[in-house]
């Protein structure tokens, strides 16, 4: 059994402004990686820039990362600056994942970038600081980076495993999320915790983190049905997201993530919702004893009650979808080809099981 978590987690109000010593120790020139507007809107970008100005750290801001980023964005980001000492990723999973890919290419050059990011080599990266602004992916503490790959017409994980050296969490950055982003990301964290728990790679160490995240979700899940969530409760969701990130950093995710990627690729379903759509049927094909323990923690007596709750979160998205039988066959095949993911699930699944899971989850 192994537990490896090299990321230093700092959670505190104004943590960026209080971290001058850390930024100073990393060098004199940095690349800041963000999405188009949210890093500015939530205040995180201004905080980082203020610290850099105080310390005389030179920087450039690559604020072009799109949702579900493509691989080429890593190349564009690395070409955006001649050289630098470290990379700061501010945002949801999309900018944080891209910051990791850029950090690899900044260290090793952009030529032959596919081999460097996805090949069987062992490239390291410039130091990455991750500042999350969504409460979902846990990318600030995971070694994973997920990119959209038009070659394979799906999402795929970068082969290089890059843990950020610091994760800086400040709840004020999360308060500007629109409700749809908030719910999709909170539910993404929930799916991480569950998929890590129902996982052949789960260990007593990873379990502590997944169970804690699930308990927080259980306690506050009805808050997701409200427009506004108090800052103190939000702090709990932020922590749940990081706990769930620590859990998957040890185990990886499982079937719902792989089932959901094509819905994001072909139908632009937000990442967290795409996983959550499959949760109820995933429970049904998971070991009964584990599922009954989970339902207990979630405070649902029966799976039908869980289904009613999940429908409040994902129902509107499912209603919009019209996925054909042919597509579901194609998506099922993609899961069956992903032997690594299948291995994470404790029970065998056949193609018919997966197809039926798609049909039931998508209301066919
Ligand atoms: P995201 O794609 O990073 O961002 C979604 C949207 O939310 C964007 O429009 C973004 O705006 C906005 N936003 C972010 N923070 C905000 C804030 N504080 N206030 C207002 N708007 C805000 O969303 P995400 O769900 O966090 O990340 C999804 C990506 O992460 C997917 O590619 C997924 O595959 C990946 N992922 C990675 C891991 C991992 O372990 N590395 C795990 C799960 C998922 P801007 O564009 O302006 O920033
Ligand atoms: Fe996820």
PDB file of C-alpha atoms and ligand atoms in Angstrom, residues 188 192 257 271 275, ligand 2:
ATOM      1  CA  UNK A 188     -17.933  16.370  -9.774  1.00  0.00           C
ATOM      2  CA  UNK A 192     -14.644  11.643  -7.379  1.00  0.00           C
ATOM      3  CA  UNK A 257     -15.943   9.540 -15.594  1.00  0.00           C
ATOM      4  CA  UNK A 271     -17.994  17.643 -16.790  1.00  0.00           C
ATOM      5  CA  UNK A 275     -20.451  11.912 -14.512  1.00  0.00           C
TER       6      UNK A 275
HETATM    7 FE1  LIG B   2     -13.947  14.908 -12.547  1.00  0.00          FE
END
